[in-house]
Coordinates of C-alpha atoms in Angstrom, one line a residue:
Chain A
M1 CA 62.2 228.0 4.6
R2 CA 62.8 227.1 1.2
Y3 CA 62.5 223.5 0.8
P4 CA 66.0 222.2 -1.3
H5 CA 64.7 220.4 -4.2
P6 CA 64.2 216.6 -5.4
N7 CA 67.4 215.1 -6.4
T8 CA 70.0 218.0 -5.1
A9 CA 71.6 217.4 -1.0
G10 CA 69.1 217.8 1.8
S11 CA 65.8 217.0 -0.1
K12 CA 63.9 214.1 1.3
L13 CA 62.8 213.1 -1.9
A14 CA 65.6 211.4 -4.4
Y15 CA 63.5 209.5 -7.7
E16 CA 64.5 206.4 -8.9
S17 CA 65.7 207.2 -12.8
R18 CA 62.8 205.3 -14.4
Y19 CA 60.2 204.3 -13.3
D20 CA 57.7 201.3 -14.9
N21 CA 54.2 201.0 -15.2
F22 CA 52.5 199.5 -11.5
I23 CA 50.2 196.2 -13.0
G24 CA 49.1 193.2 -11.2
G25 CA 50.7 194.6 -7.3
E26 CA 54.5 195.1 -9.3
F27 CA 56.4 197.0 -12.0
V28 CA 56.7 196.3 -14.6
K29 CA 58.8 197.2 -17.6
P30 CA 56.8 198.3 -21.0
V31 CA 56.8 195.6 -23.2
K32 CA 58.5 197.6 -26.1
G33 CA 61.1 198.9 -24.0
Q34 CA 60.3 202.7 -23.8
Y35 CA 60.7 206.0 -22.3
F36 CA 60.1 209.3 -22.2
A37 CA 62.1 212.1 -20.5
N38 CA 59.9 213.6 -17.4
I39 CA 60.4 217.4 -17.1
S40 CA 60.3 219.8 -14.5
P41 CA 58.3 222.7 -14.8
V42 CA 60.1 224.1 -12.4
T43 CA 63.2 224.1 -13.9
G44 CA 62.0 223.1 -17.2
Q45 CA 64.5 220.4 -17.1
P46 CA 64.2 216.0 -17.3
F47 CA 64.5 214.6 -14.2
T48 CA 63.6 210.7 -14.6
E49 CA 61.9 208.9 -17.0
V50 CA 58.7 207.1 -17.5
A51 CA 57.4 204.3 -19.2
R52 CA 56.0 204.8 -22.6
S53 CA 53.4 202.5 -22.4
T54 CA 51.2 200.8 -25.9
A55 CA 48.4 198.3 -26.4
E56 CA 50.3 195.7 -24.8
D57 CA 50.7 197.0 -21.3
V58 CA 47.3 198.2 -21.5
E59 CA 46.1 194.3 -22.4
R60 CA 48.4 193.0 -19.5
A61 CA 47.1 195.6 -17.3
L62 CA 43.4 194.3 -18.0
D63 CA 44.5 191.1 -17.3
A64 CA 45.0 192.1 -14.1
A65 CA 42.2 194.2 -13.0
H66 CA 39.9 191.1 -14.4
S67 CA 41.8 188.5 -12.6
A68 CA 41.0 190.2 -9.2
K69 CA 37.5 191.6 -9.9
T70 CA 35.2 188.8 -8.8
A71 CA 37.8 188.8 -5.3
W72 CA 37.8 192.0 -4.9
G73 CA 33.6 192.7 -5.6
A74 CA 33.3 190.5 -2.9
T75 CA 35.2 191.8 -0.4
P76 CA 33.2 192.6 2.0
P77 CA 32.6 196.7 2.5
A78 CA 34.1 196.8 6.0
V79 CA 37.5 195.5 4.6
R80 CA 37.5 197.3 1.4
A81 CA 36.5 200.3 3.6
Q82 CA 39.8 199.8 5.7
M83 CA 41.5 199.1 2.9
L84 CA 40.6 202.9 1.6
N85 CA 41.6 204.8 5.6
K86 CA 44.9 202.2 5.2
I87 CA 45.9 204.1 2.2
A88 CA 44.9 207.4 3.7
D89 CA 46.8 206.5 6.6
I90 CA 49.9 205.8 4.9
M91 CA 49.8 209.3 2.4
E92 CA 49.3 210.9 5.5
A93 CA 52.7 209.4 7.1
N94 CA 54.6 210.3 3.9
L95 CA 52.8 213.7 3.2
E96 CA 55.9 216.1 2.7
L97 CA 56.9 213.0 0.7
L98 CA 54.2 213.1 -1.7
A99 CA 53.8 216.8 -1.4
L100 CA 57.7 217.3 -3.1
S101 CA 56.8 215.1 -5.3
E102 CA 53.7 216.7 -6.3
S103 CA 55.3 220.2 -6.7
W104 CA 58.0 219.0 -8.9
D105 CA 56.6 217.4 -11.3
N106 CA 53.1 219.8 -11.3
G107 CA 55.3 223.4 -10.9
K108 CA 52.6 224.6 -8.0
P109 CA 53.8 225.6 -4.5
I110 CA 54.6 223.6 -2.2
R111 CA 52.5 226.0 0.1
E112 CA 49.9 224.4 -1.0
T113 CA 50.5 220.8 -2.0
L114 CA 51.4 220.6 2.1
A115 CA 47.8 222.3 2.9
A116 CA 45.7 220.8 0.7
D117 CA 46.3 219.1 -2.5
L118 CA 47.6 216.0 0.0
P119 CA 44.8 217.1 2.3
L120 CA 42.5 216.8 0.6
A121 CA 43.5 213.6 -1.6
I122 CA 43.7 212.1 1.7
D123 CA 40.3 213.1 3.3
H124 CA 38.8 211.8 -0.1
F125 CA 39.8 208.2 0.4
R126 CA 38.2 209.0 4.2
Y127 CA 35.1 209.8 3.2
F128 CA 34.9 207.4 0.7
A129 CA 35.6 204.7 2.9
G130 CA 32.9 206.0 4.8
C131 CA 30.3 206.3 2.7
L132 CA 30.7 202.4 1.9
R133 CA 30.1 201.8 5.3
A134 CA 26.6 203.3 5.8
E135 CA 25.9 202.5 2.2
E136 CA 22.3 200.1 2.2
G137 CA 20.7 199.2 -1.3
G138 CA 16.9 199.3 -1.2
M139 CA 13.9 197.4 -0.8
A140 CA 10.1 198.3 -1.5
E141 CA 7.0 195.9 -0.5
L142 CA 4.9 196.2 -3.7
D143 CA 2.8 194.7 -2.6
A144 CA 1.5 191.7 0.4
N145 CA 3.8 189.3 -1.6
T146 CA 6.3 191.3 -3.8
V147 CA 9.2 192.9 -3.2
A148 CA 11.8 195.0 -4.9
Y149 CA 14.9 194.3 -3.9
H150 CA 17.8 197.0 -6.0
I151 CA 21.0 195.4 -4.6
K152 CA 24.1 197.8 -5.3
E153 CA 27.1 195.5 -7.2
P154 CA 30.2 196.8 -8.8
L155 CA 30.5 197.4 -12.4
G156 CA 34.3 195.2 -12.7
V157 CA 37.0 196.5 -14.5
V158 CA 36.9 200.7 -15.1
A159 CA 39.3 202.8 -16.9
Q160 CA 40.4 206.7 -15.7
I161 CA 42.2 209.4 -17.3
I162 CA 43.3 211.5 -15.6
P163 CA 44.6 215.5 -15.8
W164 CA 48.1 216.8 -15.0
N165 CA 47.0 220.0 -12.9
F166 CA 45.9 218.2 -9.5
P167 CA 47.4 215.0 -10.2
L168 CA 47.4 213.0 -6.8
P169 CA 44.4 214.7 -6.3
M170 CA 42.5 214.0 -9.1
A171 CA 43.7 209.9 -9.1
A172 CA 42.1 210.4 -5.5
W173 CA 38.5 211.7 -6.9
K174 CA 38.7 209.0 -8.9
L175 CA 40.4 206.0 -7.0
A176 CA 38.0 206.6 -3.8
P177 CA 34.4 206.2 -5.5
A178 CA 35.6 203.3 -8.2
L179 CA 37.6 200.8 -5.5
A180 CA 34.7 201.4 -3.1
A181 CA 32.4 200.5 -5.1
G182 CA 34.4 197.4 -5.6
N183 CA 36.2 198.1 -9.2
C184 CA 39.5 196.8 -10.4
V185 CA 40.9 200.4 -11.6
V186 CA 43.3 200.9 -14.8
L187 CA 44.5 204.7 -14.7
K188 CA 46.4 206.6 -17.0
P189 CA 47.9 209.7 -15.3
A190 CA 48.7 212.4 -17.9
E191 CA 51.6 212.3 -19.2
Q192 CA 53.0 216.2 -17.8
T193 CA 53.0 214.8 -14.4
P194 CA 52.7 210.5 -14.4
V195 CA 55.5 210.7 -11.3
S196 CA 53.9 211.4 -8.1
I197 CA 50.8 208.3 -8.7
L198 CA 53.8 206.2 -9.1
L199 CA 55.7 207.0 -5.9
L200 CA 51.5 206.1 -3.9
A201 CA 51.8 203.0 -5.8
K202 CA 54.9 202.2 -4.3
L203 CA 53.4 203.0 -0.7
I204 CA 50.4 201.4 -1.2
G205 CA 51.2 198.5 -3.2
N206 CA 51.4 195.6 -0.9
V207 CA 47.9 197.4 0.7
L208 CA 45.1 196.8 -1.8
P209 CA 45.3 193.2 -3.5
P210 CA 47.0 192.6 -6.8
G211 CA 45.5 193.8 -9.8
V212 CA 42.7 196.2 -8.1
L213 CA 45.0 199.2 -8.7
N214 CA 46.9 199.6 -11.5
V215 CA 48.7 202.7 -13.2
V216 CA 49.6 202.8 -16.9
N217 CA 51.5 205.3 -18.0
G218 CA 51.9 207.2 -21.8
F219 CA 51.0 209.2 -24.3
G220 CA 47.0 209.8 -24.7
I221 CA 47.6 208.6 -28.4
E222 CA 49.8 205.4 -27.9
A223 CA 47.9 204.3 -24.1
G224 CA 45.0 206.6 -23.6
K225 CA 43.4 205.8 -26.1
P226 CA 43.3 201.5 -26.5
L227 CA 42.2 202.0 -23.0
A228 CA 39.4 204.5 -23.9
Q229 CA 38.5 202.2 -26.7
S230 CA 38.6 199.0 -25.0
P231 CA 35.5 196.8 -24.7
R232 CA 37.3 195.3 -21.6
V233 CA 36.3 197.7 -19.7
A234 CA 32.6 199.2 -18.1
K235 CA 32.9 201.9 -17.5
V236 CA 35.2 205.2 -18.7
A237 CA 36.3 208.3 -16.6
F238 CA 38.1 210.9 -18.1
T239 CA 38.8 214.8 -16.6
G240 CA 40.5 217.0 -19.5
E241 CA 39.6 219.1 -22.5
T242 CA 36.1 218.8 -23.8
T243 CA 37.0 217.4 -27.5
T244 CA 39.0 214.6 -25.9
G245 CA 36.1 214.6 -23.8
R246 CA 33.7 214.0 -27.4
L247 CA 36.1 211.6 -28.2
I248 CA 36.0 209.2 -24.9
M249 CA 31.9 209.8 -25.4
Q250 CA 32.8 208.2 -29.0
Y251 CA 34.8 205.8 -28.2
A252 CA 32.1 204.8 -25.3
S253 CA 29.1 204.3 -27.9
E254 CA 31.0 202.1 -29.9
N255 CA 30.9 199.6 -26.3
L256 CA 27.8 201.4 -25.2
I257 CA 29.2 201.7 -21.6
P258 CA 28.8 205.0 -19.7
V259 CA 31.3 207.6 -19.7
T260 CA 32.3 210.3 -16.4
L261 CA 33.5 213.6 -17.9
E262 CA 34.9 216.6 -16.2
L263 CA 35.8 219.2 -18.9
G264 CA 36.2 222.6 -19.2
G265 CA 35.0 225.9 -17.9
K266 CA 35.0 230.0 -18.1
S267 CA 33.6 229.8 -14.2
P268 CA 32.3 233.8 -13.7
N269 CA 33.2 235.2 -10.5
V270 CA 30.0 237.7 -9.9
F271 CA 30.6 240.8 -7.9
F272 CA 27.5 242.6 -6.3
A273 CA 27.7 246.5 -5.5
D274 CA 27.3 246.3 -2.2
V275 CA 31.0 244.0 -1.5
L276 CA 32.3 247.9 -1.0
D277 CA 29.5 248.6 1.4
H278 CA 32.0 249.4 4.2
D279 CA 35.8 248.8 4.6
D280 CA 35.9 245.2 6.6
D281 CA 36.6 241.7 6.4
F282 CA 33.8 240.7 4.3
R283 CA 35.6 243.8 1.8
Q284 CA 39.0 242.2 1.6
K285 CA 37.3 238.5 0.8
A286 CA 35.8 239.2 -2.0
L287 CA 39.1 240.8 -3.2
E288 CA 40.2 237.3 -2.3
G289 CA 37.3 235.9 -3.9
F290 CA 39.2 237.6 -7.0
A291 CA 42.4 237.1 -6.4
M292 CA 41.9 233.2 -6.8
F293 CA 41.9 233.0 -10.1
M294 CA 45.9 232.5 -9.3
L295 CA 45.1 229.8 -7.3
N296 CA 47.5 226.6 -8.2
Q297 CA 48.6 229.4 -11.8
G298 CA 45.5 229.3 -13.2
E299 CA 45.6 225.6 -13.8
V300 CA 41.8 224.8 -12.7
C301 CA 39.1 223.7 -14.0
T302 CA 36.7 225.9 -12.2
C303 CA 39.5 229.3 -12.4
P304 CA 37.3 232.1 -11.8
S305 CA 38.3 233.6 -15.1
R306 CA 35.7 235.7 -15.8
A307 CA 34.9 238.6 -13.1
L308 CA 31.7 240.4 -13.3
I309 CA 32.0 243.8 -11.7
D310 CA 28.4 245.7 -11.4
K311 CA 29.0 248.5 -12.8
R312 CA 28.5 250.7 -9.5
I313 CA 31.5 250.2 -7.6
Y314 CA 33.5 249.1 -11.1
G315 CA 36.3 251.7 -11.0
A316 CA 36.7 251.5 -7.4
F317 CA 36.9 247.6 -7.1
L318 CA 38.9 246.9 -9.6
E319 CA 41.7 248.8 -9.1
L320 CA 41.8 247.3 -5.0
A321 CA 41.4 243.9 -7.5
I322 CA 44.2 244.9 -9.3
A323 CA 46.1 246.2 -6.5
R324 CA 45.9 243.3 -4.2
T325 CA 46.9 240.9 -7.3
R326 CA 50.2 243.4 -8.3
Q327 CA 51.4 241.9 -4.4
V328 CA 51.8 238.1 -6.0
M329 CA 54.8 237.3 -8.5
P330 CA 55.7 233.6 -8.7
G331 CA 58.9 232.4 -7.2
D332 CA 60.3 229.1 -6.1
P333 CA 57.4 226.7 -5.3
F334 CA 60.0 224.9 -3.5
D335 CA 59.5 228.2 -0.4
T336 CA 57.6 227.6 1.7
D337 CA 56.3 231.7 1.3
T338 CA 55.8 231.1 -2.2
K339 CA 52.2 231.6 -3.7
L340 CA 52.5 231.3 -7.5
G341 CA 54.4 228.4 -9.2
A342 CA 55.2 227.3 -12.2
Q343 CA 53.1 226.5 -15.4
A344 CA 52.7 223.0 -15.6
S345 CA 54.5 222.1 -19.0
N346 CA 56.0 224.6 -22.4
D347 CA 53.0 223.8 -24.4
Q348 CA 50.8 225.4 -21.4
L349 CA 53.3 228.7 -21.4
E350 CA 53.0 228.7 -25.4
K351 CA 49.3 229.0 -24.8
I352 CA 48.8 231.3 -22.9
L353 CA 51.1 233.3 -24.0
S354 CA 49.4 233.5 -27.3
Y355 CA 46.1 234.1 -25.3
F356 CA 48.1 237.4 -24.4
D357 CA 48.9 238.4 -28.2
I358 CA 45.1 236.9 -28.4
G359 CA 43.3 239.6 -26.4
K360 CA 45.3 242.2 -27.1
K361 CA 44.4 242.4 -30.6
E362 CA 40.9 242.2 -30.0
G363 CA 41.5 245.0 -27.8
A364 CA 41.3 243.8 -24.4
K365 CA 43.7 246.2 -22.4
V366 CA 46.3 245.1 -20.0
R367 CA 45.8 245.9 -16.7
T368 CA 48.4 244.1 -15.1
G369 CA 50.4 241.5 -16.3
G370 CA 50.4 240.2 -19.5
E371 CA 54.1 238.5 -19.9
R372 CA 56.3 236.0 -19.3
V373 CA 58.8 236.0 -15.8
K374 CA 62.5 234.9 -16.7
L375 CA 63.1 233.8 -12.9
G376 CA 66.8 233.4 -12.0
G377 CA 69.7 230.8 -11.6
A378 CA 68.3 226.9 -11.2
L379 CA 64.4 228.2 -12.0
A380 CA 65.9 230.0 -15.4
G381 CA 64.8 227.3 -17.5
G382 CA 61.2 227.2 -15.7
Y383 CA 57.9 228.1 -16.8
Y384 CA 56.7 231.3 -15.1
V385 CA 54.0 234.3 -15.8
A386 CA 53.0 236.9 -14.2
P387 CA 49.1 237.4 -13.4
T388 CA 47.2 239.0 -15.8
I389 CA 44.0 240.9 -16.0
F390 CA 42.4 241.2 -19.0
E391 CA 39.7 243.8 -19.2
G392 CA 37.3 244.0 -21.9
H393 CA 33.5 242.3 -23.1
N394 CA 32.0 238.9 -22.9
K395 CA 32.2 238.3 -26.4
M396 CA 36.1 238.2 -27.0
R397 CA 38.1 235.2 -27.0
V398 CA 39.4 236.0 -23.8
F399 CA 36.5 235.8 -21.8
Q400 CA 35.0 232.5 -23.8
E401 CA 38.0 230.6 -23.9
E402 CA 40.0 227.9 -21.5
I403 CA 43.2 229.8 -21.2
F404 CA 44.1 227.3 -17.5
G405 CA 46.7 230.6 -16.7
L406 CA 47.2 233.4 -14.7
V407 CA 44.3 235.3 -16.9
V408 CA 41.2 236.5 -15.5
S409 CA 39.0 239.1 -18.0
V410 CA 37.0 241.6 -16.5
T411 CA 34.0 243.4 -17.3
S412 CA 31.0 245.3 -15.6
F413 CA 27.2 244.2 -15.9
D414 CA 24.2 246.7 -15.6
G415 CA 21.3 245.2 -13.4
F416 CA 20.8 241.5 -11.7
D417 CA 19.2 240.4 -15.4
D418 CA 22.7 241.4 -17.2
G419 CA 24.9 240.1 -14.6
M420 CA 23.2 236.7 -14.9
A421 CA 23.1 236.5 -18.7
I422 CA 26.8 237.5 -18.8
A423 CA 27.5 234.7 -16.9
N424 CA 25.7 232.5 -18.4
D425 CA 26.5 233.4 -21.9
S426 CA 29.1 230.4 -22.2
L427 CA 29.9 227.3 -23.5
Y428 CA 31.1 226.0 -20.1
G429 CA 29.1 225.6 -16.8
L430 CA 31.2 224.2 -14.3
G431 CA 31.7 227.0 -11.2
A432 CA 30.8 229.9 -10.4
G433 CA 31.2 232.9 -7.5
V434 CA 29.1 235.2 -5.9
W435 CA 29.5 238.2 -3.7
T436 CA 27.3 239.7 -2.1
R437 CA 26.2 240.9 1.4
Q438 CA 22.9 239.9 0.5
M439 CA 21.1 236.9 1.1
H440 CA 18.5 237.3 -1.1
T441 CA 21.0 238.0 -4.0
A442 CA 23.0 235.7 -3.3
Y443 CA 20.0 232.8 -3.2
R444 CA 19.0 234.0 -6.4
A445 CA 22.5 234.7 -8.3
G446 CA 22.9 230.8 -7.7
R447 CA 20.0 229.6 -9.0
A448 CA 20.2 231.7 -11.7
I449 CA 23.6 230.9 -13.0
Q450 CA 24.0 227.2 -15.3
A451 CA 26.9 225.4 -13.6
G452 CA 27.1 222.7 -11.5
R453 CA 28.9 224.2 -8.6
V454 CA 28.3 228.2 -7.3
W455 CA 30.5 229.1 -4.8
T456 CA 28.4 231.8 -3.0
N457 CA 30.5 234.3 -0.8
C458 CA 34.2 231.8 -0.9
Y459 CA 35.7 230.4 -4.0
H460 CA 37.8 227.0 -5.0
L461 CA 36.6 224.9 -1.9
Y462 CA 36.6 221.4 -2.5
P463 CA 35.9 219.6 0.2
A464 CA 34.5 216.0 0.2
H465 CA 30.5 215.3 0.6
A466 CA 30.0 218.8 -2.0
A467 CA 29.0 217.1 -5.5
F468 CA 31.1 218.9 -7.7
G469 CA 30.4 218.9 -11.3
G470 CA 29.6 220.1 -14.9
Y471 CA 26.5 221.6 -16.5
K472 CA 26.3 222.9 -20.7
Q473 CA 29.8 221.4 -22.0
S474 CA 31.5 221.0 -18.5
G475 CA 30.6 218.1 -18.3
I476 CA 28.6 214.8 -17.2
G477 CA 28.7 213.2 -13.7
R478 CA 29.1 214.7 -9.9
E479 CA 32.1 214.1 -8.4
N480 CA 33.5 215.0 -4.8
H481 CA 30.3 213.1 -2.8
K482 CA 28.7 209.5 -2.6
M483 CA 26.4 209.9 -5.0
M484 CA 29.7 209.4 -7.2
L485 CA 29.7 205.6 -6.0
A486 CA 26.5 205.2 -7.8
H487 CA 28.5 206.2 -11.2
Y488 CA 30.8 203.1 -10.1
Q489 CA 28.0 201.3 -9.8
Q490 CA 25.3 198.7 -11.1
T491 CA 21.8 198.4 -9.7
K492 CA 20.5 194.6 -8.9
N493 CA 17.1 194.1 -9.0
L494 CA 16.0 191.6 -7.4
L495 CA 11.5 191.7 -7.9
V496 CA 10.5 188.5 -5.6
S497 CA 7.4 186.5 -5.6
Y498 CA 6.9 185.3 -1.8
D499 CA 3.0 184.2 -3.2
P500 CA 3.1 180.3 -3.5
K501 CA 0.2 180.5 -5.8
P502 CA 0.5 180.8 -9.1
M503 CA 0.5 184.2 -11.2
G504 CA -1.9 183.1 -13.3
F505 CA -1.1 184.4 -17.3
F506 CA -1.1 180.8 -18.7
Chain U
M1 CA 43.5 218.4 -31.5
C2 CA 44.8 216.4 -35.0
F3 CA 43.4 212.8 -34.7
Q4 CA 43.7 210.3 -37.3
H5 CA 41.8 210.4 -40.5
G6 CA 38.4 208.6 -39.2
E7 CA 39.1 208.5 -35.8
F8 CA 36.9 211.6 -34.7
K9 CA 33.2 211.3 -35.9
L10 CA 32.2 214.6 -37.0
G11 CA 28.5 215.7 -35.8
A12 CA 26.0 217.2 -38.6
R13 CA 27.1 220.7 -37.1
D14 CA 31.1 221.0 -36.9
V15 CA 31.9 223.2 -39.5
L16 CA 35.0 222.7 -42.1
V17 CA 37.7 225.8 -41.6
G18 CA 39.9 224.0 -44.1
T19 CA 42.7 221.6 -45.5
V20 CA 45.6 221.7 -43.7
G21 CA 47.8 219.2 -46.3
A22 CA 45.5 217.1 -47.4
S23 CA 44.0 217.4 -43.7
P24 CA 40.6 218.5 -43.2
F25 CA 40.1 221.3 -40.0
Y26 CA 37.0 221.4 -38.4
M27 CA 35.5 223.6 -35.6
G28 CA 33.0 222.7 -33.5
A29 CA 29.8 225.0 -34.2
D30 CA 29.9 226.6 -31.3
Q31 CA 33.4 227.5 -31.2
H32 CA 33.2 228.5 -34.6
A33 CA 30.6 230.7 -33.8
R34 CA 32.9 232.5 -31.6
W35 CA 36.5 232.3 -33.9
Q36 CA 35.2 233.0 -37.5
H37 CA 35.7 236.7 -37.1
T38 CA 39.8 235.4 -37.1
D39 CA 42.4 234.5 -39.3
L40 CA 43.8 231.2 -37.7
V41 CA 47.0 230.6 -38.2
L42 CA 48.3 226.6 -37.1
D43 CA 51.8 226.5 -35.2
V44 CA 53.6 223.6 -33.7
V45 CA 55.3 224.5 -30.1
P46 CA 57.5 222.7 -28.2
G47 CA 55.9 220.5 -25.5
R48 CA 53.7 217.3 -24.5
G49 CA 50.1 218.0 -25.8
A50 CA 47.7 216.7 -23.2
G51 CA 44.5 214.5 -25.6
F52 CA 44.9 211.9 -27.7
S53 CA 46.4 214.4 -30.6
I54 CA 48.7 212.3 -32.2
E55 CA 51.3 215.0 -32.3
A56 CA 52.2 214.4 -28.4
P57 CA 54.7 211.8 -28.7
E58 CA 57.2 214.0 -31.0
G59 CA 57.5 215.9 -28.4
V60 CA 55.3 218.8 -30.1
R61 CA 52.1 220.5 -29.3
F62 CA 50.1 222.4 -32.5
L63 CA 49.2 225.5 -31.8
I64 CA 46.6 227.7 -33.0
R65 CA 48.0 231.5 -33.2
S66 CA 44.8 233.8 -34.7
D67 CA 44.9 237.5 -36.1
L68 CA 41.6 239.3 -36.1
C69 CA 40.3 239.8 -39.7
A70 CA 37.6 242.1 -41.5
L71 CA 34.0 240.5 -41.1
P72 CA 32.5 240.1 -45.1
D73 CA 30.3 242.6 -46.0

């Protein structure tokens, strides 16, 4: 079926003409009164405008967060967990509406927002509600009269800067643990995708006490920077590009506060020869694993953008993989049969096209794709690209740099050690894939690859309760798991003597 | 990324590649090791840059294009 585009007849979703910031439990106009046009990559046309905030708005949001933090931090875990569950319930009740918005703002297929993005975001709130209920501090008996208590306390007010590739799931990944741990949040969405989170804020506005969640929109330089630089935040969580991650760490060093960063990737997807041993389901699964570079139009930090194929099966596997890739082409993201949507922005499209050029000039061979796709009608101005397979070697720039698009670069390896050496010859270490029927090979490869997440005989699954984060230049911290709670907490140690006698020092 | 002068703290390993107008153009050491055999062209395209780059509010984004060049002997 095909959903009508938002703001057209028959759509469930009609945007307002303008969106303000969400501060202190209400929608507030930006202090300077400026707005920016928000463009849908589906059509390339603007569809609403959004607050273009500045340092003054950030301060206002921080004021609201600071006035809420004491009461929120002291709210019993059972009550905080109940609120997170309520947020999840409201999202579930409005799943279709939020999915429509996510697809319109980002360009991704409605098939995925309905089946994956929203259900995962919803589950994330429930997961952290559960973690919070189950969490407890520690107690150690140091000797008969001395006890060390370890009590978890919230950090206070935290800053979160989230990316445009999965606007609502990324907001959930950051908000759920931060709120669960008892923090107040000032969140800045990406300027490419500012709207879905505002629809969510409107829906859940009265669940959380005013000031616990604040959303300030705007450009990185104008709104993100004063937020990341503020001495009034106790931590900055950022997902995005690596240079910006470095800048955020520099700001944090000025204030001596912690950061968690989820940055770039160039994830290897390693196919051992035995995947072709039988013409069975597993062979199909491995080929599907190759095709996973297309998920979310390749705009995933863990995109398996380097496929490393055992040279004993290289030609045969690649032919099958090319045939499989050619079955998929971009279409209207609002058709539930569409598997590929639009790239999220014009500059992202331009970046991908520039890498087509770089790859060709470097001598990489285009096996399929390598060009922009022009769709008709309302989609004529949208940002569509053909899935692209480059063949080359791992020193090429298309193997080393994060393109963040529908591009996979393929090469062969000769034996286990060579495969691992190529897999690890990268600045990044976020994700990886390993495909084999041999459990010994699978385990050895998974341990040898320097990446935070090694999908083994699967790829692109993001369930809550599986830690996610980077090695090397891919970041710091582990999201998607209860261990993220600790990144939003202080540990208070009470060292208590139950001995009435003097200590005997002086 | 294009930052105001002094905004980004340079590290000992960052490499000065050249200057654009009066602005120095740096690259991280690891990236430079991979890019040193290319000629870089600093282009501008319409779009909405991410990060804290100063051009984003103008509705444009810097984009680096590159050509292969011969390695010096």
